[in-house]
PDB file of C-alpha atoms and ligand atoms in Angstrom:
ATOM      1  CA  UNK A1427     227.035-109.327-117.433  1.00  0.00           C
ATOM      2  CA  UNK A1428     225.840-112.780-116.744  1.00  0.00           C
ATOM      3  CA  UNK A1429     226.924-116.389-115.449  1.00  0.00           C
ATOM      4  CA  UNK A1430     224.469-119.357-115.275  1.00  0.00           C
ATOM      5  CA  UNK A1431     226.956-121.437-112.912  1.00  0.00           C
ATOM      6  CA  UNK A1432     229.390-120.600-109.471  1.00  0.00           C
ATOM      7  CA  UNK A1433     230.722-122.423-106.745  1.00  0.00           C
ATOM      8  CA  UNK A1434     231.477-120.783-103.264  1.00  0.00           C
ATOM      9  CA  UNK A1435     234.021-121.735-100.547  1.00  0.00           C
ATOM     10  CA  UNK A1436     231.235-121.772 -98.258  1.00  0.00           C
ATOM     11  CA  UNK A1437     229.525-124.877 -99.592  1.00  0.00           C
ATOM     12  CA  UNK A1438     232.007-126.349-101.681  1.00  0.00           C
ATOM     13  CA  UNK A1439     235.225-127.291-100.374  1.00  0.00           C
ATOM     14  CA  UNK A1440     237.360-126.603-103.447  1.00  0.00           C
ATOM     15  CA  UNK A1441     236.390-123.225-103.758  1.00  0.00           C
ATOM     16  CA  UNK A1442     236.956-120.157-102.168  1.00  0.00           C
ATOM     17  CA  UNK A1443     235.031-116.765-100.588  1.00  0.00           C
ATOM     18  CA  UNK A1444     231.523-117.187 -99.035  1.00  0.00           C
ATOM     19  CA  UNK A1445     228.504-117.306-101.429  1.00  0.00           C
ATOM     20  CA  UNK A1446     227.481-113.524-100.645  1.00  0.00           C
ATOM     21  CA  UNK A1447     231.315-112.635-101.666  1.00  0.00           C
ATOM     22  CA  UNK A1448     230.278-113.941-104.760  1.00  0.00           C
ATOM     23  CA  UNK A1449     227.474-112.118-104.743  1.00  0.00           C
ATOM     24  CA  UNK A1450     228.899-108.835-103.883  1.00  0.00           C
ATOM     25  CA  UNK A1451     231.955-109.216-106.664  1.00  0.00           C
ATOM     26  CA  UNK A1452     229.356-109.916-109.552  1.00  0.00           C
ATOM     27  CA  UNK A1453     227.861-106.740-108.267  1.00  0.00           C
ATOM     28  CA  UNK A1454     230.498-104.055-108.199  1.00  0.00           C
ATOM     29  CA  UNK A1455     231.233-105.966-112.168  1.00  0.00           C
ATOM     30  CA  UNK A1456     227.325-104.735-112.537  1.00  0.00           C
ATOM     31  CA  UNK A1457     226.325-108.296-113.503  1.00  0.00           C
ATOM     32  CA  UNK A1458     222.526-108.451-114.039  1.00  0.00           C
ATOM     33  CA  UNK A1459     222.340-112.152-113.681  1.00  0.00           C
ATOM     34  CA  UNK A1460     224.015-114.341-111.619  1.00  0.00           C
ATOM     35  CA  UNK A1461     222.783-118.156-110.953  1.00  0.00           C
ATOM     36  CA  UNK A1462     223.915-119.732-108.118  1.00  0.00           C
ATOM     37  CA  UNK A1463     224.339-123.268-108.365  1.00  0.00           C
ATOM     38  CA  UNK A1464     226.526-125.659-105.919  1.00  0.00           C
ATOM     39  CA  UNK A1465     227.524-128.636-106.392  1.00  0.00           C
ATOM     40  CA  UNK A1466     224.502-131.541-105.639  1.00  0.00           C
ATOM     41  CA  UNK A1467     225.317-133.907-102.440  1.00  0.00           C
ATOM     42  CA  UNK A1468     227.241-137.400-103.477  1.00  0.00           C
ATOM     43  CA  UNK A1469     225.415-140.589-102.323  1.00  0.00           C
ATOM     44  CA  UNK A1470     228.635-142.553-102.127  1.00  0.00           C
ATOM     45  CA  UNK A1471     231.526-142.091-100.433  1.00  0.00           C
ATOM     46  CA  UNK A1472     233.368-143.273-103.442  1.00  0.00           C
ATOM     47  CA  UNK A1473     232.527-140.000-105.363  1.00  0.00           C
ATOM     48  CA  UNK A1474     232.996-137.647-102.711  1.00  0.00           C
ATOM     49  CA  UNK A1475     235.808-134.859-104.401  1.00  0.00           C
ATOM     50  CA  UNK A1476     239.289-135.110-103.164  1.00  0.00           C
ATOM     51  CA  UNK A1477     239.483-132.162-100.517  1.00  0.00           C
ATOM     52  CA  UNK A1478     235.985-133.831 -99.375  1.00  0.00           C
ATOM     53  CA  UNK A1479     238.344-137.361 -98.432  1.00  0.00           C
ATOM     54  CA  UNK A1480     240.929-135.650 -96.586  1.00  0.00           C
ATOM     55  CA  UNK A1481     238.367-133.617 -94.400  1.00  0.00           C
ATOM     56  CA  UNK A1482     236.711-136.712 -93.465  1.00  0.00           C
ATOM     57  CA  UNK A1483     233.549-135.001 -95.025  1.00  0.00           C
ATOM     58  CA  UNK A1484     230.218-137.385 -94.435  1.00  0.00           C
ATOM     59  CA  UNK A1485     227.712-137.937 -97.167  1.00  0.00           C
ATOM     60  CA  UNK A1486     225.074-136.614 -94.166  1.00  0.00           C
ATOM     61  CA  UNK A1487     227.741-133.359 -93.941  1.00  0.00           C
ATOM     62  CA  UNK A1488     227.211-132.847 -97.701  1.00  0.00           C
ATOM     63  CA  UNK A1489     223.335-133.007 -97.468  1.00  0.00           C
ATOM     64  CA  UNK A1490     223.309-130.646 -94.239  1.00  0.00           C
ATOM     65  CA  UNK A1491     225.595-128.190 -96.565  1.00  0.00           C
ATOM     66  CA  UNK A1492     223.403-127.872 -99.198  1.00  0.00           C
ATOM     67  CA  UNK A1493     220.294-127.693 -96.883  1.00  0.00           C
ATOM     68  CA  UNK A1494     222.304-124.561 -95.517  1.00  0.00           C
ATOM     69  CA  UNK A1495     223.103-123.000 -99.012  1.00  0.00           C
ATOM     70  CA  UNK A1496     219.542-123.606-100.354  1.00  0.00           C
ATOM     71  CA  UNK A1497     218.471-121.384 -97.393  1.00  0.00           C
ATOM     72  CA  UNK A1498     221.162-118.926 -97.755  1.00  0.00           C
ATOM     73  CA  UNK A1499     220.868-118.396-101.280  1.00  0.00           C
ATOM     74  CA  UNK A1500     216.971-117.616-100.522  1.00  0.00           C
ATOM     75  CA  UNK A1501     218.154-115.247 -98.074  1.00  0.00           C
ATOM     76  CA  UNK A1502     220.647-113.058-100.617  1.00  0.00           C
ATOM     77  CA  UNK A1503     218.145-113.669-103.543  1.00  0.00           C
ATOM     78  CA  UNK A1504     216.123-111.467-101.308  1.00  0.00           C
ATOM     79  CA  UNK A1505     218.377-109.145 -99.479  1.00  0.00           C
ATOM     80  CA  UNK A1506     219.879-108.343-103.178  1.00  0.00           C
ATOM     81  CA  UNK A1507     216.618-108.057-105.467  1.00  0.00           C
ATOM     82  CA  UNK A1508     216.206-105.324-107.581  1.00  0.00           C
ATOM     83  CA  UNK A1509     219.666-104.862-107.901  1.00  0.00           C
ATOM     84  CA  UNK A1510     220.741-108.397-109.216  1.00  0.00           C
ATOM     85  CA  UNK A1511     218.678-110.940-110.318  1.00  0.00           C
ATOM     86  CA  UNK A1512     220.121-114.126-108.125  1.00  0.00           C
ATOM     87  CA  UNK A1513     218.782-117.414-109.392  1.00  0.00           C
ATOM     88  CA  UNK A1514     218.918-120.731-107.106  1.00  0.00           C
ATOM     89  CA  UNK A1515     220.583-123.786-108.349  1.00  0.00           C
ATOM     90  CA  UNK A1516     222.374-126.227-108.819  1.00  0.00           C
ATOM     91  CA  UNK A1517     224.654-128.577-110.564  1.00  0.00           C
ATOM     92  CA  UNK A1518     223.717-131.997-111.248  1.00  0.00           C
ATOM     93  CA  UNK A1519     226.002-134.871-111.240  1.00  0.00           C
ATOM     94  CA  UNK A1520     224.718-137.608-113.898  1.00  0.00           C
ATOM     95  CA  UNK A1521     227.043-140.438-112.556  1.00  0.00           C
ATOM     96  CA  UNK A1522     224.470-143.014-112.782  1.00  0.00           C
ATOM     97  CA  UNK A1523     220.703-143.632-112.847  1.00  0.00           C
ATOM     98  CA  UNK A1524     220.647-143.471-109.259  1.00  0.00           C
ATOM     99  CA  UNK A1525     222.348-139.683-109.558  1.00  0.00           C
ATOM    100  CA  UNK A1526     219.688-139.053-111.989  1.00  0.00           C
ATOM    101  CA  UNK A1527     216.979-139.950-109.769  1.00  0.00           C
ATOM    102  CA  UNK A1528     218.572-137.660-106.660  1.00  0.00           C
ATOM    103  CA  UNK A1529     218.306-134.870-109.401  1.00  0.00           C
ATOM    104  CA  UNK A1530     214.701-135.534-109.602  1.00  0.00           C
ATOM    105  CA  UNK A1531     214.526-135.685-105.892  1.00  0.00           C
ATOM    106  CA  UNK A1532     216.552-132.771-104.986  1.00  0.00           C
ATOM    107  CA  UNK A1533     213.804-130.594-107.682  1.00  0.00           C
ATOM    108  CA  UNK A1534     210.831-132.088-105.665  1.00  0.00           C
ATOM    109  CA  UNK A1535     212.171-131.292-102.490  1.00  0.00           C
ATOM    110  CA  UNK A1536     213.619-127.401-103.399  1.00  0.00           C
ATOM    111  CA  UNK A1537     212.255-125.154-105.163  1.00  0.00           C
ATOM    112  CA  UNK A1538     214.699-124.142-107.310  1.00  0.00           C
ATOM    113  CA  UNK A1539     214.539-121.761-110.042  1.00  0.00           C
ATOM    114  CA  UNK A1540     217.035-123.739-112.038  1.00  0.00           C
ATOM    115  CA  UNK A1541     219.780-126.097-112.468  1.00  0.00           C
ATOM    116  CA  UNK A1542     222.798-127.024-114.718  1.00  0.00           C
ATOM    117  CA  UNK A1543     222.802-130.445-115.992  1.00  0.00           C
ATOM    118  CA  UNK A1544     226.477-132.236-116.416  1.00  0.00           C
ATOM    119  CA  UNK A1545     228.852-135.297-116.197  1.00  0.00           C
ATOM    120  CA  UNK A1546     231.893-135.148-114.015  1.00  0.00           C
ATOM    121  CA  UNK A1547     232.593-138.915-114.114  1.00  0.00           C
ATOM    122  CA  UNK A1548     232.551-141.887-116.216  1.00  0.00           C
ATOM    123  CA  UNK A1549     231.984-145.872-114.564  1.00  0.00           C
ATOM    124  CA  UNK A1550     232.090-143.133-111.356  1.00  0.00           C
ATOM    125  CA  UNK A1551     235.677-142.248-112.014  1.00  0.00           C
ATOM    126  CA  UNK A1552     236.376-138.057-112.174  1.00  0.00           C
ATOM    127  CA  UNK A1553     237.699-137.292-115.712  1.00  0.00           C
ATOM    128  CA  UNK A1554     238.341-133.898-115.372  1.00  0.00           C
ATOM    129  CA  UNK A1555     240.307-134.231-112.181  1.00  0.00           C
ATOM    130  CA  UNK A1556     244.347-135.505-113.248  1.00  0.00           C
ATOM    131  CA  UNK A1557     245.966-138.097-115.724  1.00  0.00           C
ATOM    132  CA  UNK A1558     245.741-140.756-113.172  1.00  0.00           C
ATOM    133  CA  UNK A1559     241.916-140.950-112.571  1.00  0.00           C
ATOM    134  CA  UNK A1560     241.378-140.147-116.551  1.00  0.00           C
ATOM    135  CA  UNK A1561     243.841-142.884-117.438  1.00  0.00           C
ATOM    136  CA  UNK A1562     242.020-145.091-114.631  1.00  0.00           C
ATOM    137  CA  UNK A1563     238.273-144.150-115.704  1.00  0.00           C
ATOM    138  CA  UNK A1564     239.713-144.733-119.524  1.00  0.00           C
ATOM    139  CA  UNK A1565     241.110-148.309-119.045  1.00  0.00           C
ATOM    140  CA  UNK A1566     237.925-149.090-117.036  1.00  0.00           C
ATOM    141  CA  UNK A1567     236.183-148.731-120.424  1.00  0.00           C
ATOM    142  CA  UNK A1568     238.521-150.202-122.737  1.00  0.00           C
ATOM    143  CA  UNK A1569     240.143-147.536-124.567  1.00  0.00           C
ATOM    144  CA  UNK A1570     239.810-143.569-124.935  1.00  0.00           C
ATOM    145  CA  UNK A1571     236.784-144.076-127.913  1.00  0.00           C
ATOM    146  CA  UNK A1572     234.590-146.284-125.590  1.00  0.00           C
ATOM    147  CA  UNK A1573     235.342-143.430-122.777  1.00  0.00           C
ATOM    148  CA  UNK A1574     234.306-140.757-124.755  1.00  0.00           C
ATOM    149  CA  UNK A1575     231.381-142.895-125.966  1.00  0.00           C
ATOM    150  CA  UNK A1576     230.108-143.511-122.551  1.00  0.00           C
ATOM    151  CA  UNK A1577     230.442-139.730-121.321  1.00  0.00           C
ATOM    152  CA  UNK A1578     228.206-138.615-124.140  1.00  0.00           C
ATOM    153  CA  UNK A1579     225.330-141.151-123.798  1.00  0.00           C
ATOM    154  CA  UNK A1580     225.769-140.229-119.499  1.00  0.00           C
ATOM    155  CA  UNK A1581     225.235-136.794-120.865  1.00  0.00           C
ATOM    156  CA  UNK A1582     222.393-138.085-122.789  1.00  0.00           C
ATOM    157  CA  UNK A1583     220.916-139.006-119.728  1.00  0.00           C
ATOM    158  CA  UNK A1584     221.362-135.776-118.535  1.00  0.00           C
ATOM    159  CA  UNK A1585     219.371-134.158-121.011  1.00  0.00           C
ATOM    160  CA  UNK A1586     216.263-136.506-120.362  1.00  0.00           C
ATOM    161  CA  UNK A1587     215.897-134.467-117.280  1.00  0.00           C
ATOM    162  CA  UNK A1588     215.247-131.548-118.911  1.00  0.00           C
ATOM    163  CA  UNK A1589     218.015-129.470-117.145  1.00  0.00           C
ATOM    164  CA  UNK A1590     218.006-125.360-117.379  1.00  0.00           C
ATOM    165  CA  UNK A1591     220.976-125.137-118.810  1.00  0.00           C
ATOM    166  CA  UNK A1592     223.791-128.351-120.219  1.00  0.00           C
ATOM    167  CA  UNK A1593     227.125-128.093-118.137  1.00  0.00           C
ATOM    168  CA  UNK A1594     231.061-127.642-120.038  1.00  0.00           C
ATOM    169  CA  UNK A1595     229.971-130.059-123.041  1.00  0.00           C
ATOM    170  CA  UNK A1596     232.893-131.454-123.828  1.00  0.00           C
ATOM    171  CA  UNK A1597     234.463-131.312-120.533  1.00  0.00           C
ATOM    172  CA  UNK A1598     235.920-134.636-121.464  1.00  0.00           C
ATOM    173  CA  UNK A1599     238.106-133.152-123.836  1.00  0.00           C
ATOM    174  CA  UNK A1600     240.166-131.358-121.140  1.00  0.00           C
ATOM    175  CA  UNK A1601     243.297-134.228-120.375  1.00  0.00           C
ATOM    176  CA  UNK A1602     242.709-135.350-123.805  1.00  0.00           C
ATOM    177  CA  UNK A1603     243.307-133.020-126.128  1.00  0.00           C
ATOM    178  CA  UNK A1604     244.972-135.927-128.733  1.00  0.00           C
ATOM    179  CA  UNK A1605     241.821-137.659-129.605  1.00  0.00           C
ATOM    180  CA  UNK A1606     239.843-136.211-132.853  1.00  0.00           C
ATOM    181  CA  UNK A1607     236.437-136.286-131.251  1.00  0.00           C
ATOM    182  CA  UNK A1608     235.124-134.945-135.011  1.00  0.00           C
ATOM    183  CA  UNK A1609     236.766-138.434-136.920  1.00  0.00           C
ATOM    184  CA  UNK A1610     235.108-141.150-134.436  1.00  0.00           C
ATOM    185  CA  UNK A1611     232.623-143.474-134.137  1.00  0.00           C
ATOM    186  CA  UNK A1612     231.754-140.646-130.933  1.00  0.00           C
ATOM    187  CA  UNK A1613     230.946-137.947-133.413  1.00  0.00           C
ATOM    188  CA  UNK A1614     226.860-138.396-134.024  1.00  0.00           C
ATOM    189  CA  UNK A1615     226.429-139.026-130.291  1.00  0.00           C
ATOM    190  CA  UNK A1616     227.526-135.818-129.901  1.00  0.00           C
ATOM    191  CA  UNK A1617     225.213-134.164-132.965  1.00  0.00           C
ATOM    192  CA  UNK A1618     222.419-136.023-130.715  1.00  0.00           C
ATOM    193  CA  UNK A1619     223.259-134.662-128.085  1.00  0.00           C
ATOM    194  CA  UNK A1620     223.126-130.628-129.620  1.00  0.00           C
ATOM    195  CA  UNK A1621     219.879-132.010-131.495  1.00  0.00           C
ATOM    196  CA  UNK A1622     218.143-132.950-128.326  1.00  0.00           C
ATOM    197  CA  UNK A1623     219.328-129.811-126.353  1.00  0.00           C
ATOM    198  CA  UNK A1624     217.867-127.300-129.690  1.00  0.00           C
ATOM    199  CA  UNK A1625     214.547-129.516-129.644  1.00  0.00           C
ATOM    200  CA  UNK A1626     214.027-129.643-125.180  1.00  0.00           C
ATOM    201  CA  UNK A1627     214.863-125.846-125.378  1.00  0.00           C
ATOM    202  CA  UNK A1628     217.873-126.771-122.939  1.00  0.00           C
ATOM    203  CA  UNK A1629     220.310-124.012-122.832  1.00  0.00           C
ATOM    204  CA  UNK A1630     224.324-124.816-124.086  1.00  0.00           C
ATOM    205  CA  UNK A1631     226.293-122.994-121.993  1.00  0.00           C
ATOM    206  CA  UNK A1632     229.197-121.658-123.616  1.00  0.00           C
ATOM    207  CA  UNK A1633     231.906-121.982-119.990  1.00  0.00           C
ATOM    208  CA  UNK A1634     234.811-119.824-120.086  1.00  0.00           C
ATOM    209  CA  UNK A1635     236.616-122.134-117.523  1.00  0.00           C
ATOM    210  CA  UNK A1636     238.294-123.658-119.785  1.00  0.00           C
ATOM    211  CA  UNK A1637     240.322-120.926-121.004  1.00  0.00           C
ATOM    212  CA  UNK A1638     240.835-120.430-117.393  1.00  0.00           C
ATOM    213  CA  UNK A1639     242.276-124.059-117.377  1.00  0.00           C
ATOM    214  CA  UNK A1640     244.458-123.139-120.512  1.00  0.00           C
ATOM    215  CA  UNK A1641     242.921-123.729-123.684  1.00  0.00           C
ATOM    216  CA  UNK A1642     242.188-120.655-126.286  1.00  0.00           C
ATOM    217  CA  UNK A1643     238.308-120.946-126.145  1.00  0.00           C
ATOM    218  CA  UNK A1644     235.855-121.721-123.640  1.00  0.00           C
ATOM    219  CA  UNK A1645     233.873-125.036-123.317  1.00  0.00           C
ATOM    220  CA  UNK A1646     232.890-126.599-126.553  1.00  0.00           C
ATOM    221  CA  UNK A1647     234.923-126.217-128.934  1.00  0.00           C
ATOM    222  CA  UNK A1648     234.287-124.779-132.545  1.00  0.00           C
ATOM    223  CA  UNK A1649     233.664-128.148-134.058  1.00  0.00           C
ATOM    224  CA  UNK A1650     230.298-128.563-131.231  1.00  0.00           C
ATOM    225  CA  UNK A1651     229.266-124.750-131.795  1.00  0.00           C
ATOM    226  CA  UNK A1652     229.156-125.532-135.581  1.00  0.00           C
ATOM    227  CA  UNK A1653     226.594-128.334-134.725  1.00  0.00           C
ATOM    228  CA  UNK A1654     225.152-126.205-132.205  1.00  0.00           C
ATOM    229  CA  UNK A1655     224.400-123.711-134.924  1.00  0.00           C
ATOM    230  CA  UNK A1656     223.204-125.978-137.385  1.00  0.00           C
ATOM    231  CA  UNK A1657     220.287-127.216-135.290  1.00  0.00           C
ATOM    232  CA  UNK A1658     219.797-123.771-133.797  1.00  0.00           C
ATOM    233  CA  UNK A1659     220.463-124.417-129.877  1.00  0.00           C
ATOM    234  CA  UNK A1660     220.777-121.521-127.626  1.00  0.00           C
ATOM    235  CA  UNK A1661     223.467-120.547-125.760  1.00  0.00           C
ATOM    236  CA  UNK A1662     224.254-118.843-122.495  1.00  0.00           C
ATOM    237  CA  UNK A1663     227.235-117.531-120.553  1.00  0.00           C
ATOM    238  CA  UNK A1664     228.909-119.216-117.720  1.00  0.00           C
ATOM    239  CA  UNK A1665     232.231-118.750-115.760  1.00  0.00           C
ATOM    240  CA  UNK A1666     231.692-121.813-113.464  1.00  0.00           C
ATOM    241  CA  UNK A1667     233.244-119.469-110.853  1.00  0.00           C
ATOM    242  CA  UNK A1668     234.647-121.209-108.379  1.00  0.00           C
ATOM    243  CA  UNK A1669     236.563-117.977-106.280  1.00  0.00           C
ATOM    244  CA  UNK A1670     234.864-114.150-106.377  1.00  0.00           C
ATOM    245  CA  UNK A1671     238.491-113.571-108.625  1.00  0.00           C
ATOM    246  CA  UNK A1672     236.936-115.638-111.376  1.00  0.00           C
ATOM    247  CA  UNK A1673     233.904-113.706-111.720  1.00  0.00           C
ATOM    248  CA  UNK A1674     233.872-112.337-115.301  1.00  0.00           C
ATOM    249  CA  UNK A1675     237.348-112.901-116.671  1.00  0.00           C
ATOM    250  CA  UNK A1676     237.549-114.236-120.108  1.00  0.00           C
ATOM    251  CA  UNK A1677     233.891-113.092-121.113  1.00  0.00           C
ATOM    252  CA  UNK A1678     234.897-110.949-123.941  1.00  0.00           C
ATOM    253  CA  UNK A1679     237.159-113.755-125.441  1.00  0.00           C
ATOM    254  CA  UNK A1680     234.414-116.214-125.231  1.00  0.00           C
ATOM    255  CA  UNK A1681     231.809-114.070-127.251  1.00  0.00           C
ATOM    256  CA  UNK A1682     234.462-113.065-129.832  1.00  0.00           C
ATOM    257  CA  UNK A1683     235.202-116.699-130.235  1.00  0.00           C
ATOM    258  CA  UNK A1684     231.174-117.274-130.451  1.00  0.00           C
ATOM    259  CA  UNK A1685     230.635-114.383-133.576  1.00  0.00           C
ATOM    260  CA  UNK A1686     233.765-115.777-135.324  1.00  0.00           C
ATOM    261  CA  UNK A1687     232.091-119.367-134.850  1.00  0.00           C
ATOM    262  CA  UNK A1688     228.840-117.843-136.189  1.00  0.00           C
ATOM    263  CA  UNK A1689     226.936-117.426-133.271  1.00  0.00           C
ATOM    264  CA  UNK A1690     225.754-113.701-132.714  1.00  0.00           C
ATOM    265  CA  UNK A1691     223.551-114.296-129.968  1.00  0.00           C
ATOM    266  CA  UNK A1692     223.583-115.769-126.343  1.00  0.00           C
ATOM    267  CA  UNK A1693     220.007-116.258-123.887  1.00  0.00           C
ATOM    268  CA  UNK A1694     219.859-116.098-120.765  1.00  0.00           C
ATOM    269  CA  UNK A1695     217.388-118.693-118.690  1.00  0.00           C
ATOM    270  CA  UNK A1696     215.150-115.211-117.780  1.00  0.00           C
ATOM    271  CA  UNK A1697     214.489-115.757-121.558  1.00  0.00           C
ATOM    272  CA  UNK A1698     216.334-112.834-122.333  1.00  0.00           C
ATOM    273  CA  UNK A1699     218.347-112.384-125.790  1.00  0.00           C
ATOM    274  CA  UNK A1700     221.155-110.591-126.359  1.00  0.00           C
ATOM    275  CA  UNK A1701     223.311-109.407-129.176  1.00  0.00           C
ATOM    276  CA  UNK A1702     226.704-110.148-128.661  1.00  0.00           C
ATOM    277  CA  UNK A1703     228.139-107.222-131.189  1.00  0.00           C
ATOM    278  CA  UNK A1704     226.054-104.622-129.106  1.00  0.00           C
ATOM    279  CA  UNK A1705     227.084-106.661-125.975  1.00  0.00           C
ATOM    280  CA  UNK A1706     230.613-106.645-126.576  1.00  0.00           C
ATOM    281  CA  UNK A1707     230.550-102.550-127.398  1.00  0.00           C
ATOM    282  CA  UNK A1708     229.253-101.968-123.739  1.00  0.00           C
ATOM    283  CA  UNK A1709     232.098-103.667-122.387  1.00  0.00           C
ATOM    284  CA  UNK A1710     234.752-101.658-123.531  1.00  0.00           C
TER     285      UNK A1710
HETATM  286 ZN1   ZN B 817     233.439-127.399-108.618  1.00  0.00          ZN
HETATM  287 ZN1   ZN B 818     231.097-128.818-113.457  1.00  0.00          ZN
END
């Protein structure tokens, strides 16, 4: 088994168990991979996460926090090696230019093995959060087009920094599941987006949160794996954990859903390849 993303109650406040609990659960599941990758520091209080607000949680608290998990992820990558490979990460916000420059600063500072590029906010409004911040970060652009428009060139901007692997692509999609992404003026900003990904070698992970969150197949959906075939862009597994509980559920849905969508093999960022036939025979 394998996951390229995970949260941990004891650096992110809207998650649950500490990070070696996470650890230890992908273990007894015999997971040979597991990245580790918290969520980056805010630099306003504006974007600070709900549960963040109500704790009264400083944008100084959120730097010391993942100061502490950098070091505690070194110390499990350690404690654990040779009988999980534990890679140290993150995930990138891409709110702004200014969030894209902290990315570049948090890699100079750490030295991180890798990190998972993706866009929680659009005009620095969540969209993934409820209706009322979607319907608020929506009107702020004018319509539900121009807000899916924006979220794919902020995702654009992602991809100029060359991240390890491209968060839940069309995370967007998630309180709008009315608007045909395929039919709109949106739809080649999108096949740019799986172009440049295939071309910088950036991993697509294929996020099985969203089945998780209700829908029948993990982040994207068959219309972006088509593309994502068609250009040739590798894929890789993710659960985007965010509780030891959600460490490898819905794994074997999410590859059946890849071979019926055409896609017979997944990477991992160790530049391993796997077959996802042979894969899925081991599970059972
Ligand atoms: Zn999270
Ligand atoms: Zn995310």
């Amino acid at each position: 088994m394998y996951s390229h993303h995970s949260h941990s109650g004891q650096y992110c406040q809207h998650a649950k168990g500490s990070l070696e609990d996470m650890v230890l659960k992908a273990l007894s599941l015999n997971y040979k991979l597991l990245c580790l990758t918290e969520h980056m520091p805010r630099l306003e209080n504006k974007h600070l996460y709900p549960e963040e607000l109500e704790t009264n949680t400083s944008i100084q608290d959120l730097e010391k926090t993942f100061d502490d998990y950098f070091a505690e992820a070194q110390r499990l990558k350690a404690k654990y090696a040779g009988r999980i490979e534990l890679l140290v990460g993150f995930e990138s916000e891409g709110i702004s230019p200014a969030y894209n420059n902290y990315t570049k600063q948090l890699l100079a500072k750490y030295d991180f093995d890798m990190f998972v590029g993706s866009v929680h906010h659009v005009n620095g409004i969540p969209i993934d959060f409820d209706e009322v911040q979607f319907t608020q970060a929506m009107e702020s652009c004018g319509g539900l087009e121009q807000l899916y428009s924006e979220y794919f060139d902020l995702q654009y901007a992602v991809l100029q920094l060359h991240p390890t692997v491209l968060g839940h692509f069309d995370l967007i999609r998630l309180l709008s599941p009315e608007f045909d992404l395929k039919n709109s003026g949106v739809w080649p900003k999108v096949v740019r987006n799986v172009q440049f990904a295939a071309n910088s070698k950036c991993l697509i992970e294929i996020n099985h949160s969203a089945i998780r969150k209700g829908w029948t197949c993990p982040y994207p959906q068959s219309d972006i794996v088509e593309q994502i075939v068609k250009f040739g862009a590798k894929v890789c597994l993710s659960d985007d954990s965010h509780t030891p509980l959600q460490i490898g559920i819905n794994v074997a849905k999410s590859l059946n859903y890849l071979l019926e969508n055409g896609v017979t093999q997944f990477h991992t960022v160790t530049g391993e390849v796997v077959s996802i036939e042979r894969f899925l025979k081991t599970m059972i």
